[in-house]
Structures are given as structure tokens and as C-alpha cells.
Coordinates of C-alpha atoms in Angstrom, one line a residue:
M1212 CA -3.7 221.6 96.8
N1213 CA -4.2 221.5 100.2
S1214 CA -7.5 220.4 101.8
I1215 CA -9.1 222.3 105.2
K1216 CA -12.1 220.9 106.8
I1217 CA -14.5 223.4 108.4
H1218 CA -16.8 221.9 111.2
F1219 CA -19.8 224.1 112.0
L1220 CA -20.2 222.8 115.8
G1221 CA -22.1 226.0 117.1
A1222 CA -23.4 229.5 116.4
S1223 CA -24.8 228.0 113.0
G1224 CA -28.5 228.5 112.6
T1225 CA -28.6 229.7 116.0
V1226 CA -27.0 232.7 118.0
T1227 CA -25.1 230.8 120.8
G1228 CA -22.3 227.9 121.4
S1229 CA -20.0 229.5 119.2
K1230 CA -17.4 226.6 117.9
F1231 CA -15.8 226.3 114.5
Y1232 CA -13.1 223.5 114.2
L1233 CA -10.5 223.6 111.0
E1234 CA -8.8 220.8 110.0
T1235 CA -5.6 221.5 108.4
P1236 CA -2.5 219.5 107.1
E1237 CA -0.1 221.3 109.6
L1238 CA -2.7 222.0 112.7
N1239 CA -6.3 221.9 114.4
L1240 CA -7.4 224.8 115.6
M1241 CA -11.0 225.6 117.1
I1242 CA -12.3 229.3 117.2
D1243 CA -14.3 229.8 120.4
C1244 CA -15.8 227.2 122.3
G1245 CA -19.0 228.1 123.6
M1246 CA -22.2 227.1 125.7
F1247 CA -25.1 226.7 124.0
Q1248 CA -28.1 229.1 125.6
G1249 CA -32.0 229.3 125.2
L1250 CA -34.0 226.7 124.0
K1251 CA -34.2 223.4 125.4
E1252 CA -33.3 221.4 122.6
L1253 CA -29.9 223.7 122.4
R1254 CA -29.5 224.3 126.0
Q1255 CA -29.2 219.6 126.0
L1256 CA -26.9 219.9 123.0
N1257 CA -24.2 221.1 125.6
W1258 CA -24.2 217.7 127.5
S1259 CA -23.8 215.8 123.7
T1260 CA -19.9 214.8 123.1
L1261 CA -18.7 216.6 120.0
P1262 CA -18.8 214.8 116.9
I1263 CA -14.7 215.2 116.5
D1264 CA -12.1 213.6 118.4
A1265 CA -11.1 216.8 121.2
S1266 CA -7.8 215.1 122.2
K1267 CA -6.6 216.3 118.1
I1268 CA -7.3 219.8 118.4
D1269 CA -3.4 221.5 118.8
M1270 CA -5.4 225.1 120.0
V1271 CA -8.6 227.0 120.8
L1272 CA -8.2 230.5 119.5
L1273 CA -10.6 232.9 121.3
T1274 CA -12.5 235.9 120.1
H1275 CA -13.6 236.7 123.4
G1276 CA -14.8 236.0 126.8
H1277 CA -18.5 235.9 126.7
L1278 CA -19.8 232.4 128.1
D1279 CA -21.5 231.8 124.5
H1280 CA -18.1 231.3 123.0
T1281 CA -15.8 230.0 126.1
G1282 CA -18.1 228.7 128.3
Y1283 CA -17.8 224.7 126.8
L1284 CA -14.3 224.9 127.8
P1285 CA -14.2 222.7 130.5
R1286 CA -16.1 220.1 129.0
L1287 CA -13.4 220.0 126.1
L1288 CA -11.0 219.4 128.4
K1289 CA -13.1 216.5 129.6
E1290 CA -13.2 215.0 126.1
G1291 CA -9.4 214.8 126.2
F1292 CA -8.3 218.5 125.0
K1293 CA -5.0 219.5 126.2
G1294 CA -3.9 221.9 124.4
K1295 CA -3.6 225.8 124.2
I1296 CA -6.2 228.2 124.8
I1297 CA -5.0 231.8 123.1
G1298 CA -6.8 235.2 123.8
T1299 CA -6.0 238.6 124.6
A1300 CA -4.9 239.2 128.1
P1301 CA -8.4 240.9 129.1
T1302 CA -10.4 238.3 127.1
L1303 CA -8.6 235.5 129.3
A1304 CA -9.1 237.5 132.3
V1305 CA -12.8 238.1 131.4
T1306 CA -12.9 233.9 130.3
R1307 CA -11.4 233.1 134.0
I1308 CA -14.2 235.1 135.9
I1309 CA -16.8 233.7 133.9
L1310 CA -15.7 230.3 133.7
L1311 CA -15.3 230.2 137.5
D1312 CA -18.8 231.8 138.4
S1313 CA -20.1 229.3 135.6
A1314 CA -18.9 226.2 137.4
K1315 CA -20.1 227.8 141.2
I1316 CA -23.6 228.2 139.2
H1317 CA -23.8 224.6 137.8
E1318 CA -22.4 223.4 141.2
E1319 CA -25.0 225.2 143.3
E1320 CA -27.9 224.6 140.6
A1321 CA -27.2 220.9 141.0
E1322 CA -27.3 220.9 144.5
Q1323 CA -30.3 223.0 144.8
A1324 CA -31.9 220.3 142.2
N1325 CA -30.7 217.4 144.3
K1326 CA -32.5 218.8 147.4
E1327 CA -35.9 219.9 146.2
G1328 CA -36.0 217.1 143.7
Y1329 CA -37.0 219.0 140.6
S1330 CA -34.8 217.5 138.2
K1331 CA -35.5 214.5 136.4
H1332 CA -31.8 213.0 137.0
N1333 CA -30.6 211.3 140.3
P1334 CA -28.6 212.5 141.1
A1335 CA -28.6 215.8 139.1
L1336 CA -24.6 216.6 138.0
P1337 CA -23.3 220.0 137.8
F1338 CA -22.3 220.6 133.8
Y1339 CA -18.8 221.2 135.1
T1340 CA -17.3 221.6 138.7
I1341 CA -14.8 224.4 140.0
K1342 CA -12.1 222.0 139.5
E1343 CA -12.5 221.5 136.0
A1344 CA -12.8 224.9 135.1
E1345 CA -9.5 225.3 137.7
R1346 CA -7.4 223.3 135.4
T1347 CA -8.5 225.0 132.2
L1348 CA -7.0 228.2 133.4
D1349 CA -3.7 226.2 133.2
L1350 CA -3.9 226.3 129.3
F1351 CA -4.5 229.9 128.8
Q1352 CA -1.7 231.8 126.8
S1353 CA -2.1 235.3 126.0
K1354 CA -1.4 237.4 122.9
E1355 CA -1.4 241.1 122.1
K1356 CA -3.5 242.4 119.0
D1357 CA -2.6 243.9 116.0
E1358 CA 0.8 241.4 115.9
W1359 CA 1.3 238.3 113.7
I1360 CA 1.3 235.3 115.9
T1361 CA 2.7 232.3 113.8
L1362 CA 1.3 229.0 114.8
S1363 CA 3.6 226.5 112.1
E1364 CA 5.0 226.9 108.9
H1365 CA 1.9 227.9 106.9
I1366 CA -0.6 229.2 109.4
R1367 CA -0.3 232.5 111.1
F1368 CA -2.8 234.8 113.1
K1369 CA -3.6 238.2 114.2
Y1370 CA -6.0 239.6 116.8
R1371 CA -7.9 243.2 115.8
Y1372 CA -9.6 244.8 118.2
N1373 CA -13.4 244.8 117.9
G1374 CA -15.5 246.9 120.5
H1375 CA -18.5 244.7 121.9
I1376 CA -17.1 244.0 125.2
I1377 CA -13.3 244.6 127.0
G1378 CA -10.6 242.4 125.2
A1379 CA -13.0 241.4 122.2
T1380 CA -11.3 240.6 119.0
F1381 CA -12.1 239.6 115.3
I1382 CA -9.6 236.6 114.2
E1383 CA -7.5 237.2 110.6
L1384 CA -6.3 233.5 110.3
E1385 CA -4.0 232.8 107.0
I1386 CA -3.8 229.2 106.1
Y1387 CA -1.3 228.5 103.2
G1388 CA -2.3 231.8 102.0
K1389 CA -5.4 232.3 102.0
L1390 CA -7.2 234.8 104.4
F1391 CA -10.1 233.4 107.0
V1392 CA -11.6 236.3 109.1
F1393 CA -13.8 235.3 112.1
S1394 CA -15.8 238.3 113.4
G1395 CA -16.8 237.0 117.0
D1396 CA -19.0 239.5 117.9
I1397 CA -18.8 243.0 116.5
G1398 CA -19.3 245.9 119.0
R1399 CA -21.1 249.4 118.2
L1400 CA -19.9 252.3 116.3
H1401 CA -20.7 254.5 119.0
D1402 CA -20.1 253.2 123.0
D1403 CA -19.7 255.0 125.9
L1404 CA -16.9 252.6 127.1
L1405 CA -15.3 251.3 123.9
D1406 CA -13.8 252.2 120.7
A1407 CA -15.4 251.5 117.3
P1408 CA -14.5 248.1 115.9
M1409 CA -11.5 247.7 113.5
R1410 CA -12.1 246.8 109.9
P1411 CA -11.1 244.0 107.8
K1412 CA -9.0 244.7 104.5
Y1413 CA -9.0 241.6 102.8
A1414 CA -11.0 238.4 103.6
D1415 CA -10.9 235.2 101.1
Y1416 CA -13.6 233.3 103.4
L1417 CA -15.3 235.5 105.8
F1418 CA -17.5 234.3 109.1
V1419 CA -19.7 237.1 110.0
E1420 CA -21.8 237.2 113.0
S1421 CA -25.6 238.3 112.5
T1422 CA -27.6 238.6 115.8
Y1423 CA -29.1 241.6 114.5
G1424 CA -28.5 240.9 110.8
N1425 CA -32.3 241.9 110.3
K1426 CA -32.6 244.8 112.5
L1427 CA -31.9 248.5 113.1
H1428 CA -31.2 249.4 116.8
P1429 CA -34.0 252.2 117.7
K1430 CA -33.1 255.6 118.3
E1431 CA -34.0 256.0 121.4
D1432 CA -33.3 258.5 123.9
V1433 CA -32.4 256.6 126.7
E1434 CA -32.0 258.9 129.4
S1435 CA -35.3 260.0 128.9
I1436 CA -36.6 256.0 129.2
L1437 CA -34.4 255.8 132.1
S1438 CA -35.8 258.8 133.7
G1439 CA -39.1 257.9 133.2
L1440 CA -38.9 254.4 134.6
I1441 CA -36.9 255.5 137.9
K1442 CA -39.7 258.4 138.6
T1443 CA -42.4 256.1 138.4
T1444 CA -40.1 254.0 140.4
I1445 CA -40.2 256.4 143.1
H1446 CA -43.9 257.2 142.9
E1447 CA -44.8 253.5 143.4
R1448 CA -42.6 253.1 145.9
G1449 CA -41.3 249.7 143.8
N1450 CA -38.7 248.4 142.4
L1451 CA -36.7 248.5 139.1
I1452 CA -34.6 245.5 138.6
I1453 CA -32.5 245.1 135.1
P1454 CA -31.1 241.8 134.5
S1455 CA -27.8 242.6 133.1
F1456 CA -25.4 240.7 131.0
A1457 CA -22.2 240.5 133.7
V1458 CA -19.9 241.6 131.3
E1459 CA -19.8 245.4 129.6
R1460 CA -23.7 245.9 129.9
L1461 CA -23.5 246.1 133.6
Q1462 CA -20.3 248.6 133.6
S1463 CA -22.4 250.6 130.9
L1464 CA -25.7 250.7 132.7
M1465 CA -23.5 252.1 135.7
Y1466 CA -21.7 254.8 133.7
L1467 CA -25.0 256.0 132.3
L1468 CA -26.7 256.1 135.9
W1469 CA -23.8 257.8 137.6
Q1470 CA -23.5 260.3 134.3
M1471 CA -27.5 260.9 134.7
Y1472 CA -27.1 261.2 138.4
K1473 CA -24.4 263.8 138.2
K1474 CA -26.4 266.0 135.6
N1475 CA -29.3 265.8 137.9
K1476 CA -31.4 264.0 135.6
I1477 CA -32.3 261.1 138.2
P1478 CA -33.1 261.9 141.9
N1479 CA -30.1 259.7 144.7
I1480 CA -32.4 256.9 144.3
P1481 CA -30.5 253.5 145.7
V1482 CA -28.8 251.5 143.4
F1483 CA -27.8 247.9 143.7
I1484 CA -25.2 246.1 141.7
D1485 CA -25.5 242.6 142.6
S1486 CA -23.7 240.3 140.4
P1487 CA -20.3 239.0 141.6
M1488 CA -19.3 238.2 138.8
G1489 CA -19.8 241.7 137.5
N1490 CA -17.9 243.0 140.0
N1491 CA -14.9 240.8 139.2
V1492 CA -15.3 242.3 135.4
L1493 CA -14.9 246.3 137.1
S1494 CA -11.5 245.4 138.0
I1495 CA -10.6 244.1 134.2
F1496 CA -11.4 247.7 133.5
E1497 CA -8.9 248.9 136.4
Q1498 CA -6.4 246.3 135.0
F1499 CA -6.4 246.8 131.3
P1500 CA -7.2 251.0 131.0
H1501 CA -5.8 250.7 127.4
W1502 CA -8.5 248.4 126.5
H1503 CA -11.7 251.2 127.0
K1504 CA -12.4 254.8 127.3
L1505 CA -13.4 255.5 130.6
P1506 CA -11.0 257.4 132.5
M1507 CA -9.4 256.0 135.8
N1508 CA -10.9 259.2 138.3
E1509 CA -14.4 258.5 136.8
Y1510 CA -14.1 254.6 137.3
H1511 CA -13.5 255.2 140.9
A1512 CA -15.8 257.9 141.4
M1513 CA -18.8 255.6 139.8
C1514 CA -17.6 252.3 141.9
N1515 CA -18.3 254.4 145.0
H1516 CA -21.7 255.7 144.0
F1517 CA -23.3 252.2 143.9
N1518 CA -24.6 250.3 146.3
I1519 CA -22.1 246.6 145.3
I1520 CA -23.5 243.9 146.6
T1521 CA -21.2 240.5 147.5
S1522 CA -22.7 238.6 149.4
Y1523 CA -26.3 236.0 148.8
A1524 CA -27.1 237.2 152.4
D1525 CA -27.0 241.1 150.9
T1526 CA -29.3 240.3 148.1
W1527 CA -31.8 239.2 150.7
K1528 CA -31.5 242.2 152.5
T1529 CA -32.0 244.2 149.5
I1530 CA -35.2 242.3 148.3
D1531 CA -36.6 243.4 152.4
D1532 CA -35.2 247.0 152.0
P1533 CA -38.5 248.6 151.8
R1534 CA -37.3 251.8 149.8
P1535 CA -37.5 252.7 146.3
K1536 CA -34.5 251.0 144.8
I1537 CA -32.8 249.9 141.1
V1538 CA -31.4 246.4 141.1
I1539 CA -28.9 245.6 138.3
A1540 CA -28.3 241.8 138.9
S1541 CA -27.0 239.2 136.0
S1542 CA -28.1 237.5 133.9
G1543 CA -28.9 239.3 130.9
M1544 CA -31.0 236.8 129.4
V1545 CA -32.5 235.9 132.9
T1546 CA -31.3 232.5 132.3
G1547 CA -29.7 232.1 135.8
G1548 CA -27.9 234.0 138.3
R1549 CA -28.8 236.4 141.3
V1550 CA -31.3 238.3 139.2
L1551 CA -33.4 234.9 139.4
T1552 CA -33.9 235.4 143.3
Y1553 CA -35.1 238.9 142.8
L1554 CA -37.7 238.0 140.1
K1555 CA -39.1 235.0 142.3
Q1556 CA -39.7 237.3 145.2
L1557 CA -40.9 240.5 142.7
I1558 CA -42.2 239.2 139.4
D1559 CA -45.7 239.3 140.9
V1560 CA -45.8 242.4 142.4
A1561 CA -47.7 245.5 140.2
S1562 CA -45.3 248.2 141.4
T1563 CA -42.1 246.0 139.9
S1564 CA -41.0 247.2 136.3
V1565 CA -38.4 245.1 134.9
L1566 CA -36.3 246.4 132.1
L1567 CA -34.7 243.8 129.9
V1568 CA -31.2 245.3 127.9
G1569 CA -30.1 243.8 124.8
F1570 CA -30.3 240.4 123.0
Q1571 CA -32.9 237.9 124.5
A1572 CA -32.3 234.3 122.8
E1573 CA -35.3 232.0 122.0
G1574 CA -36.3 229.9 124.9
T1575 CA -34.6 232.3 127.3
R1576 CA -37.0 233.6 130.4
G1577 CA -35.8 237.3 128.6
R1578 CA -37.2 236.6 125.4
Q1579 CA -40.4 234.8 127.3
L1580 CA -41.4 238.4 129.3
L1581 CA -40.4 240.3 125.7
E1582 CA -43.3 238.8 124.0
G1583 CA -45.7 239.1 127.3
A1584 CA -45.4 235.9 129.6
H1585 CA -48.1 235.5 132.0
E1586 CA -46.1 233.6 134.1
L1587 CA -42.3 232.5 134.8
K1588 CA -40.8 229.4 135.7
L1589 CA -38.4 230.0 138.3
F1590 CA -36.7 227.3 140.6
G1591 CA -39.0 224.6 139.5
K1592 CA -42.2 226.5 140.1
Y1593 CA -44.5 228.9 137.9
H1594 CA -44.8 232.6 139.2
P1595 CA -47.2 235.2 138.0
V1596 CA -46.1 238.0 135.7
K1597 CA -47.8 240.9 137.4
A1598 CA -44.3 243.6 136.8
K1599 CA -44.7 246.3 133.6
I1600 CA -41.9 244.7 131.5
H1601 CA -39.7 247.2 129.4
H1602 CA -37.0 246.6 126.4
L1603 CA -34.2 249.3 125.8
E1604 CA -32.8 247.5 122.4
S1605 CA -30.5 250.7 121.6
L1606 CA -28.0 249.5 124.7
S1607 CA -27.2 246.1 123.0
A1608 CA -23.6 245.5 122.8
H1609 CA -24.2 243.9 119.2
A1610 CA -23.8 245.9 116.0
D1611 CA -26.9 246.0 113.8
Q1612 CA -27.4 245.6 110.7
S1613 CA -26.1 248.7 109.2
E1614 CA -23.2 248.5 111.4
L1615 CA -22.5 244.9 110.4
L1616 CA -22.5 246.3 106.7
D1617 CA -20.5 249.2 107.9
W1618 CA -17.7 246.7 109.2
M1619 CA -17.5 244.8 106.1
K1620 CA -17.5 247.7 103.6
D1621 CA -13.3 247.8 103.5
V1622 CA -12.6 244.5 102.6
D1623 CA -11.0 245.2 99.0
N1624 CA -11.6 242.1 97.4
I1625 CA -14.5 239.7 96.7
P1626 CA -14.4 236.9 99.4
E1627 CA -14.9 233.5 98.1
T1628 CA -17.8 232.5 100.4
V1629 CA -19.3 234.9 103.3
F1630 CA -20.4 232.5 105.9
L1631 CA -23.4 233.8 108.3
I1632 CA -23.0 232.5 111.6
H1633 CA -24.7 233.8 115.1
G1634 CA -27.9 234.2 114.1
E1635 CA -31.6 233.3 114.4
P1636 CA -33.0 232.1 110.8
T1637 CA -34.8 235.1 110.2
S1638 CA -31.7 237.4 110.8
L1639 CA -29.5 234.7 108.8
D1640 CA -32.0 235.0 105.7
A1641 CA -32.9 238.8 105.9
F1642 CA -28.8 239.6 106.2
S1643 CA -27.8 236.9 103.1
V1644 CA -30.3 239.0 101.5
K1645 CA -28.7 242.2 102.3
I1646 CA -25.6 241.4 101.6
K1647 CA -26.0 240.0 98.4
D1648 CA -27.9 243.3 97.4
V1649 CA -25.4 245.6 98.8
Y1650 CA -22.0 244.1 97.8
G1651 CA -22.9 240.9 95.6
W1652 CA -21.0 238.6 97.6
K1653 CA -21.5 234.9 97.9
V1654 CA -23.1 234.0 100.8
H1655 CA -23.8 230.5 102.8
I1656 CA -25.7 229.9 106.0
P1657 CA -23.9 226.9 107.4
K1658 CA -26.3 224.4 109.5
L1659 CA -25.3 223.1 112.6
N1660 CA -22.7 219.8 112.5
E1661 CA -22.2 220.9 108.6
V1662 CA -18.8 219.9 107.7
R1663 CA -17.5 222.4 104.5
G1664 CA -14.0 221.1 102.6
I1665 CA -12.0 224.1 101.3
L1666 CA -9.1 223.5 99.0
I1667 CA -6.4 226.0 99.0

């Protein structure tokens, strides 16, 4: 008998901070290495040293490039990690963009906090620097999907296509003949840019994301809702601000607006794309055409249609532009990025509309706006919310409860345990009940920093 220890170091009892550490007799592996986002007590956990010896981790396997799955990697190096960081080629390309952008934001925020004196820390330090992020990139090693990769005598793994964002996969990890399946984030069955996720056929231990484990995405007429918002924006000579995740949602929104314009469903209103990271991600679609459904001629025509902002000076020119306009800026949960500058100037203007798309985690400004906050704290100061707030949940890149159940339906055996991860408590509880009712499988909801021993 061999023993494996699984440490649930993130995305356990909460959505973000994905980190799962497996100690085996042959190798020590980490699946994903993300940052916590949202509630202050979660964000503060990012600054705590992990309760494991990072120098003993042999490799990190990434499911995809999002910050809550990759953003802790430079800190892991500071804690002593020297192993390999493995992902698909587009995942590593996205991760590179996200880490460098994140480091730049960390440095800028620390600099601004020190200049304006709104941090409790003196001096305020960046979570990690651009140099530290660059050192992380040296450990990257890309692997193809759908191929078994041997890591040691009794351990191998395979990446399987998962939709969600470009490059995203779930992981089939075989250890001493037992199959551990880590879902990562599961995409939608129907997506304008990406194919439907593949499904696992077998799993002894199944680790499943539960972001929307208690919800079905509404059947919304997205084009009609967007068209109405744009007409109102033009009529009121206002601004429609769409905070967007730089990876996938930005590109999906661009494609949607481009298609609507081509079909004469919206007028030729100026659309500004203000997301340096999102612009870089656009180039990944050109670099990896086999990972998405967007034809290259459509890609180029779409990019030419929009005003793509590259400099911060142009951000201010856009704010001062008196024309009715649409601004798509990151980040999607209003936690940082260029969108904060727009909201600081325009959130207290009644002719402003803010359209939230996708999941808004607890403790984020996006969640506050969604729940009717009358004021928003931006750069250390409170600003009254006079803008109209709207939400389009059906544009989420995450599978809903029905799609999550569909993703599991081809599993032929009865898993020994299904671990529910990446969810808030109400979502985890509801999804646990649903899986037991539908499949009769044993479900466990791990707590943060729980350690689970498995004999195989």
C-alpha cells in the first residue's frame, strides 16, 4: 500500500486561490497555484507563507492561466520552489501575460499607496515585482493535450480540453494506477469562441469546481439587452462601462458587439477596449488558431473595428471624450486594472451604465455593485454610486449546475470520493446534494488547509 497526502491550500470553501498539493512516494505535485481574491480576510491569506515546504514541490501542473489559478507562482519561488511549471502552450502564454501584468499593477499600487499615504504599511510593498514574475517564466515547460506525460515510474498525467478560456484543460493524473481528475474551471457547452469541454470517462477521485453549483444561467436575450443598453447610452449621451475579465470575456464581448454591428442591430457607437492585458491575450488567439473557433479573417476585421487603447494617457482622453460610448476595461470583478479609473470619474454620473458580466466573488467591488452598494471605495476614497448597474450572467465562462452535471455524466465507474472545490458555501452545499441525488456518489467538501490521506 502507498499513501498520498492531499493538502487543500486554496479554492476550498471559497472560489479563488486554487492550490492543491499532493505528496506521493515518488513526487510532490501542486495542481494550480492561484491568488485569493474577494473578501479582505481571503486577500490577506495571500501574504501568509504556505503551510508546506515549497522547496519540496517537484512541479506545478496548471489547468489554465487565470490569476486565481496562477497568480501565486512568483511567491512560490520566493518560498523556495525550484521545480517545473507545466501547462499547455496557450495556458503558459496567458499565464505569462497575467503574471507580468499583475506584477506591474502590484508595483504601481504600492507606489501610489506610498505616494498618497492610504496604506497601513510603511512602506507598502508590492505582492511581487516584475523581476520576480520574470524569474517565474524561466520554469515554464509546455505539454500537448491528449497525450500521457510520464513524470516518474508510477505517475503520469494527461491534459484534456475544457473550454472556459483559451488553453484551459482538466487534468487526469494517474498515481499508482488510481486516477485523480482535477476539473480546473469547466467551460460552457455553447460558446461563441470555444468548443464544448471534453468529459472524463473514469475517475477514482474527482475534484470538481462548483462556482455555479447552485445556479442555472438564465436564458437571456443577450443581443436585445445589449442593444437596449446601447440605445439608452446614446439617448442619454452617457457611458456604458463594461468591466471585463481580460482573458476570454473581453474577446467574447468584442465578437458579440462586432456581430451585432455587422447585422445592423446596434449603431456605430465608439467602442474603446482599455485592457493592456486583454490586448495581449488577443494576440494569443492569432498564435493558437486551433484552440478556438474564431476565423482569422473575422479576428482581424473585429480588431480593426474597435478603438484599442494602449497608453494610460489615452485612458484619460477617452474619459474626456464627450461622445456617448462603450468602454470595456479590466478587471471583471472590479478588483483592479483600468476600469477603476473610469469608475472613479464616472460612477457618480446618472447617465453612466455599468454592465457586469460573469461571476462576482464575495468581497469584490463587482459584488458590492451587484448587491446595490450606494458608494464604492476607489483608490482610498468613497464615491457615491449614481450609475445604473446591470448584470448579464449568461455571458459567464463557467459551466452552470446543469453543465457541471453534464460534464460528469460519462464517468463509467463510481468514484471513491468527489471533492467539491471552487465554490462559496451555499453553492457547495447545494451541488453536493444534487450530485448525491443524481449520481449517488460520495461527496466531500474540504475546508481550507485540510489534509486528506489516501491509501492506494
